[in-house]
Amino acid sequence: MLEKPNKFRVALISGAAIGAVSGIPGLNLLNCCCCAGVWLGGVLAMYLYRQEFTEGMPPLESSDALLLGLMSGVVGAFVATFLSVAILVVFGPIEAEFLRSLFEKGLDRLAEEGTLPSDMVDQFRDQLESAVQDSARVSSILGNLFIELIVYPIFAILGALLGYAFFRPKTPPQATPVQ
Amino acid sequence: MITPKRIYLAFLALVTLWCAGILLAPLLKSAGLSLSSFLYSFYSSVCHQVDGRSIHVAGHKLGVCARCASLYLGFLVALLIYPFLRSLRAQQVPGRHWFLVGVAPMIIDVLLNFTGLHASTIATRTASGFIFGSFLPFYLLPPLLEAVAQVIGRLSSRGDLTYARKAEQV
């Protein structure tokens, strides 16, 4: 009997997709909705893995989805961090600057309307400035990587399990007996 | 001994912890504790956390926006009632069309807002997020229980083999 297809290649492709969606400014807004980009990466991993199966191979199992999601999430976290750093080095903190300009417009409007007192507006401006500077710090990048290494595998596993629920074989394999 | 019930309870505990963190972020902030910064930072990787789109507790926004918070809450509620509706040993998931039914309100809400036909409100975001979240466990729990049982079963059988080999060598 043939062995199951290698998961590593599929995990690299789907992890790269997760990393691209999460690391490229603008595209990463997709993750603002409950990590939708990472979920979709997990579904993609399961779809691609299912395509690799040929006749004579053992059937696709839910544990494959679990492992594939885990691997894709970890690869995705590293790729996202790498892309973020590369973009930071080449273009500077463009994403942080964009967010700052967006928030500053809002602050200006609130200040004009008199909704916020001027001392609070100044305080918010200082916080925004420090947030932009923090985004380029090594500790901030490593902190983000740490959080992504927890969050991305969780959501990629859920995405892969959802993909398994959608793309599972018509006749599911015999479940592992549990006592 | 691993049973579907134990795996379910462990997963339920993790989801409860995740939801508790969302609620704890504003409560800890109002109490002046620095742990809230970590929680906000942690959840920032999964949500935009825009103030105007968030539910506020104790004067501060939740760890995630209204849509995400209600989605997670819907997920938790559905997870809690799941054993009363379906057996934990059942491996079948509902048809794909039911998934579309669950996600449709959220997509409609987003599209109506995007096209300017109807501005989404906290109420529509909360309702659509809750509906979608409450559909998800019915697709995720059966493969998850099965997968964890398979992985643990394999690891324990490998452990048994390793033990048997060592015993042979001795």
Coordinates of C-alpha atoms in Angstrom, one line a residue:
Chain A
M1 CA 0.0 0.0 0.0
L2 CA 1.2 3.5 -0.9
E3 CA 2.0 6.0 1.9
K4 CA 0.1 9.2 2.4
P5 CA 1.3 12.3 0.5
N6 CA 4.0 14.5 2.2
K7 CA 2.4 17.2 4.4
F8 CA 5.4 19.4 4.4
R9 CA 5.1 20.7 0.8
V10 CA 1.5 21.6 1.3
A11 CA 2.2 23.2 4.7
L12 CA 4.9 25.3 3.0
I13 CA 2.5 26.5 0.3
S14 CA -0.5 27.2 2.6
G15 CA 1.8 28.7 5.2
A16 CA 3.3 31.0 2.6
A17 CA -0.3 32.0 1.7
I18 CA -1.1 32.7 5.3
G19 CA 2.1 34.7 5.7
A20 CA 1.4 36.7 2.6
V21 CA -2.2 37.6 3.7
S22 CA -1.0 38.4 7.2
G23 CA 2.3 40.2 6.4
I24 CA 1.4 42.4 3.4
P25 CA -0.1 45.8 4.5
G26 CA -3.6 46.2 3.2
L27 CA -4.1 42.5 2.6
N28 CA -3.7 41.8 6.3
L29 CA -6.9 43.7 7.0
L30 CA -8.6 40.3 6.1
N31 CA -7.3 39.1 9.5
C32 CA -9.2 41.8 11.2
C33 CA -12.3 39.6 10.9
C34 CA -11.5 36.8 13.4
C35 CA -8.2 35.9 11.6
A36 CA -10.2 35.1 8.4
G37 CA -6.9 35.0 6.3
V38 CA -5.5 32.3 8.6
W39 CA -8.8 30.3 8.5
L40 CA -8.8 30.4 4.7
G41 CA -5.1 29.3 4.7
G42 CA -6.1 26.2 6.7
V43 CA -9.0 25.5 4.3
L44 CA -6.5 25.9 1.4
A45 CA -4.1 23.5 3.0
M46 CA -6.8 20.8 3.3
Y47 CA -7.9 21.4 -0.3
L48 CA -4.4 21.1 -1.7
Y49 CA -3.6 18.0 0.5
R50 CA -6.7 16.3 -0.7
Q51 CA -5.7 16.8 -4.4
E52 CA -2.4 14.9 -3.7
F53 CA -4.2 11.7 -2.9
T54 CA -4.2 9.0 -5.5
E55 CA -5.8 5.5 -5.6
G56 CA -4.2 3.0 -3.4
M57 CA -3.3 5.5 -0.7
P58 CA -4.7 5.3 2.8
P59 CA -7.8 7.6 3.2
L60 CA -7.7 11.2 4.3
E61 CA -8.2 11.4 8.1
S62 CA -9.1 14.3 10.4
S63 CA -5.8 13.9 12.2
D64 CA -4.2 14.9 8.8
A65 CA -6.2 18.2 9.1
L66 CA -5.0 18.7 12.6
L67 CA -1.3 18.3 11.8
L68 CA -1.5 20.1 8.5
G69 CA -3.2 23.1 10.2
L70 CA -0.6 23.2 12.9
M71 CA 2.3 23.1 10.4
S72 CA 0.7 25.7 8.1
G73 CA 0.0 28.0 11.1
V74 CA 3.6 27.8 12.3
V75 CA 5.0 28.4 8.8
G76 CA 2.5 31.2 8.3
A77 CA 3.7 33.0 11.5
F78 CA 7.3 32.9 10.4
V79 CA 6.5 34.0 6.8
A80 CA 4.3 36.8 8.1
T81 CA 7.1 38.1 10.4
F82 CA 9.7 37.8 7.6
L83 CA 7.5 39.8 5.2
S84 CA 6.7 42.4 7.8
V85 CA 10.4 42.9 8.6
A86 CA 11.3 42.9 4.9
I87 CA 8.7 45.6 4.2
L88 CA 9.8 47.5 7.3
V89 CA 13.4 47.5 6.1
V90 CA 12.6 48.5 2.5
F91 CA 9.7 50.9 2.9
G92 CA 9.8 51.8 6.6
P93 CA 6.8 51.6 9.0
I94 CA 4.3 52.4 6.2
E95 CA 1.5 50.5 7.9
A96 CA 1.9 52.2 11.2
E97 CA 2.2 55.6 9.4
F98 CA -1.0 54.8 7.5
L99 CA -2.9 54.0 10.7
R100 CA -1.5 57.1 12.4
S101 CA -2.7 59.3 9.6
L102 CA -6.1 57.6 9.9
F103 CA -6.3 58.1 13.6
E104 CA -5.0 61.7 13.4
K105 CA -7.8 62.6 11.0
G106 CA -10.3 61.2 13.6
L107 CA -8.6 63.1 16.4
D108 CA -8.7 66.4 14.5
R109 CA -12.4 65.9 13.9
L110 CA -13.0 65.2 17.5
A111 CA -10.9 68.2 18.6
E112 CA -12.8 70.5 16.2
E113 CA -16.2 69.2 17.4
G114 CA -15.0 69.7 21.0
T115 CA -15.8 66.1 21.9
L116 CA -12.3 65.6 23.2
P117 CA -10.4 68.1 25.3
S118 CA -7.2 69.4 23.7
D119 CA -4.9 67.9 26.4
M120 CA -6.4 64.4 25.7
V121 CA -5.9 64.9 22.0
D122 CA -2.2 65.7 22.6
Q123 CA -2.0 62.6 24.9
F124 CA -3.4 60.4 22.1
R125 CA -1.0 62.0 19.6
D126 CA 2.0 61.1 21.8
Q127 CA 0.7 57.5 22.2
L128 CA 0.3 57.2 18.4
E129 CA 3.9 58.5 17.9
S130 CA 5.3 56.0 20.4
A131 CA 3.2 53.2 18.7
V132 CA 4.8 54.1 15.3
Q133 CA 8.3 54.0 16.8
D134 CA 7.6 50.8 18.7
S135 CA 6.5 49.0 15.5
A136 CA 10.1 49.0 14.3
R137 CA 11.6 47.7 17.6
V138 CA 13.1 44.2 17.7
S139 CA 11.2 43.4 20.9
S140 CA 8.0 44.4 19.3
I141 CA 8.7 42.2 16.3
L142 CA 9.6 39.2 18.5
G143 CA 6.5 39.9 20.7
N144 CA 4.3 39.8 17.6
L145 CA 6.0 36.6 16.4
F146 CA 5.4 35.0 19.8
I147 CA 1.7 35.9 19.7
E148 CA 1.4 34.8 16.0
L149 CA 3.0 31.4 16.9
I150 CA 0.1 30.8 19.3
V151 CA -2.8 32.3 17.4
Y152 CA -2.0 31.3 13.8
P153 CA -1.7 27.5 14.4
I154 CA -5.0 27.6 16.4
F155 CA -6.9 29.3 13.6
A156 CA -5.1 27.3 10.8
I157 CA -6.1 24.1 12.6
L158 CA -9.8 25.3 12.8
G159 CA -9.6 26.2 9.1
A160 CA -8.1 22.8 8.2
L161 CA -10.8 21.0 10.2
L162 CA -13.4 23.1 8.5
G163 CA -11.8 22.1 5.2
Y164 CA -11.8 18.5 6.2
A165 CA -15.5 18.8 7.0
F166 CA -16.1 20.1 3.5
F167 CA -13.7 18.0 1.5
R168 CA -13.8 14.8 3.6
P169 CA -14.2 11.5 1.7
K170 CA -17.7 10.3 1.2
T171 CA -17.0 7.2 3.2
P172 CA -15.1 8.3 6.3
P173 CA -12.3 6.0 7.5
Q174 CA -12.9 3.8 10.5
A175 CA -12.5 5.9 13.6
T176 CA -9.8 5.1 16.1
P177 CA -11.6 3.1 18.8
V178 CA -11.9 5.1 22.0
Q179 CA -12.7 3.7 25.4
Chain B
M1 CA -8.0 6.9 29.1
I2 CA -9.1 9.3 26.5
T3 CA -12.8 9.7 25.7
P4 CA -14.7 12.1 23.4
K5 CA -16.2 13.7 26.5
R6 CA -12.8 14.5 27.9
I7 CA -11.6 16.0 24.6
Y8 CA -14.8 18.0 24.4
L9 CA -14.4 19.3 28.0
A10 CA -10.7 20.3 27.3
F11 CA -11.8 22.1 24.1
L12 CA -14.7 23.8 26.0
A13 CA -12.2 25.0 28.7
L14 CA -9.9 26.5 26.0
V15 CA -12.8 28.3 24.3
T16 CA -14.0 29.6 27.7
L17 CA -10.5 30.8 28.4
W18 CA -10.4 32.6 25.1
C19 CA -13.7 34.3 25.7
A20 CA -12.8 35.2 29.3
G21 CA -9.7 36.9 28.0
I22 CA -11.9 39.1 25.8
L23 CA -14.0 40.2 28.8
L24 CA -11.1 40.5 31.1
A25 CA -9.2 43.0 29.0
P26 CA -11.5 45.9 29.8
L27 CA -12.1 44.8 33.4
L28 CA -8.4 44.7 34.1
K29 CA -7.8 48.0 32.3
S30 CA -10.5 49.7 34.5
A31 CA -8.7 48.2 37.5
G32 CA -5.4 49.6 36.3
L33 CA -3.7 46.3 35.8
S34 CA -1.0 46.1 33.1
L35 CA -2.1 42.6 32.1
S36 CA -4.8 44.3 30.1
S37 CA -2.2 45.7 27.7
F38 CA -0.9 42.1 27.0
L39 CA -4.5 40.9 26.4
Y40 CA -5.3 43.8 24.0
S41 CA -2.0 43.2 22.2
F42 CA -2.8 39.5 22.0
Y43 CA -6.2 40.0 20.5
S44 CA -5.0 42.7 18.2
S45 CA -3.6 40.0 16.0
V46 CA -7.1 38.7 15.3
C47 CA -9.2 41.9 15.3
H48 CA -9.0 45.5 14.4
Q49 CA -10.3 46.6 17.8
V50 CA -11.7 49.8 16.5
D51 CA -13.3 51.7 19.4
G52 CA -16.5 52.7 17.5
R53 CA -17.2 49.1 16.5
S54 CA -16.7 47.6 19.9
I55 CA -18.9 46.9 22.9
H56 CA -17.7 48.7 26.0
V57 CA -17.6 47.2 29.5
A58 CA -16.5 49.2 32.6
G59 CA -15.8 52.2 30.3
H60 CA -13.4 50.3 28.0
K61 CA -13.8 48.3 24.8
L62 CA -13.7 44.5 24.9
G63 CA -10.6 42.7 23.7
V64 CA -12.2 42.3 20.2
C65 CA -14.8 44.2 18.2
A66 CA -18.6 43.6 18.5
R67 CA -18.7 41.2 15.5
C68 CA -15.8 39.0 16.7
A69 CA -16.9 39.1 20.4
S70 CA -20.4 37.9 19.4
L71 CA -19.0 35.3 17.1
Y72 CA -16.9 33.8 19.9
L73 CA -19.8 34.0 22.3
G74 CA -22.1 32.3 19.8
F75 CA -19.4 29.6 19.3
L76 CA -19.2 29.1 23.1
V77 CA -22.9 28.9 23.6
A78 CA -23.4 26.4 20.7
L79 CA -20.5 24.4 22.1
L80 CA -22.2 24.3 25.5
I81 CA -25.5 23.0 24.1
Y82 CA -23.9 20.7 21.5
P83 CA -24.0 17.5 23.7
F84 CA -27.7 18.0 24.2
L85 CA -28.3 18.2 20.5
R86 CA -25.9 15.7 19.1
S87 CA -23.9 12.8 20.3
L88 CA -20.2 13.5 20.8
R89 CA -19.4 10.2 19.0
A90 CA -21.3 11.4 15.8
Q91 CA -18.8 12.0 13.0
Q92 CA -21.2 13.5 10.4
V93 CA -21.3 17.2 9.9
P94 CA -24.3 19.2 8.5
G95 CA -24.4 19.8 4.8
R96 CA -22.5 22.7 3.2
H97 CA -25.8 24.6 2.5
W98 CA -26.3 25.0 6.3
F99 CA -22.9 26.6 6.5
L100 CA -24.0 29.1 3.9
V101 CA -27.2 29.8 5.9
G102 CA -25.0 30.5 8.9
V103 CA -22.6 32.8 7.2
A104 CA -25.1 34.6 5.0
P105 CA -26.3 37.2 7.5
M106 CA -22.7 38.3 8.1
I107 CA -21.9 38.6 4.4
I108 CA -25.2 40.5 3.8
D109 CA -24.4 42.9 6.6
V110 CA -20.9 43.5 5.3
L111 CA -22.0 43.9 1.7
L112 CA -24.9 46.3 2.6
N113 CA -22.5 48.4 4.6
F114 CA -19.9 48.3 1.8
T115 CA -22.3 49.3 -0.9
G116 CA -23.8 52.0 1.3
L117 CA -27.3 50.6 1.1
H118 CA -27.6 50.1 4.8
A119 CA -25.0 51.1 7.4
S120 CA -24.2 48.2 9.7
T121 CA -24.8 48.9 13.4
I122 CA -23.5 47.3 16.6
A123 CA -26.8 45.3 16.7
T124 CA -26.5 43.9 13.1
R125 CA -22.8 43.1 13.7
T126 CA -23.5 41.4 17.0
A127 CA -26.5 39.4 15.6
S128 CA -24.8 38.3 12.4
G129 CA -21.6 37.4 14.3
F130 CA -23.5 35.4 16.9
I131 CA -25.4 33.4 14.2
F132 CA -22.3 32.5 12.3
G133 CA -20.4 31.6 15.5
S134 CA -23.2 29.3 16.7
F135 CA -23.1 27.3 13.4
L136 CA -19.3 26.6 13.6
P137 CA -19.1 24.0 16.3
F138 CA -21.4 21.7 14.3
Y139 CA -18.7 21.6 11.6
L140 CA -15.6 21.8 13.8
L141 CA -16.3 19.6 16.8
P142 CA -16.9 16.2 15.0
P143 CA -13.5 16.3 13.1
L144 CA -11.7 17.8 16.1
L145 CA -12.8 15.0 18.5
E146 CA -12.0 12.4 15.9
A147 CA -8.6 14.0 15.1
V148 CA -7.4 14.3 18.7
A149 CA -8.5 10.7 19.4
Q150 CA -6.5 9.5 16.4
V151 CA -3.4 11.5 17.3
I152 CA -3.5 10.4 21.0
G153 CA -4.2 6.8 19.9
R154 CA -1.2 6.8 17.6
L155 CA 1.1 8.4 20.1
S156 CA 0.2 5.9 22.8
S157 CA 0.6 3.0 20.4
R158 CA 4.0 4.3 19.5
G159 CA 4.8 4.7 23.2
D160 CA 3.8 1.0 23.7
L161 CA 6.0 -0.1 20.8
T162 CA 9.0 1.9 22.1
Y163 CA 8.4 0.4 25.6
A164 CA 8.2 -3.1 24.0
R165 CA 11.4 -2.6 22.1
K166 CA 13.3 -1.4 25.2
A167 CA 11.9 -4.4 27.1
E168 CA 13.2 -6.7 24.4
Q169 CA 16.7 -5.1 24.5
V170 CA 16.8 -5.5 28.3

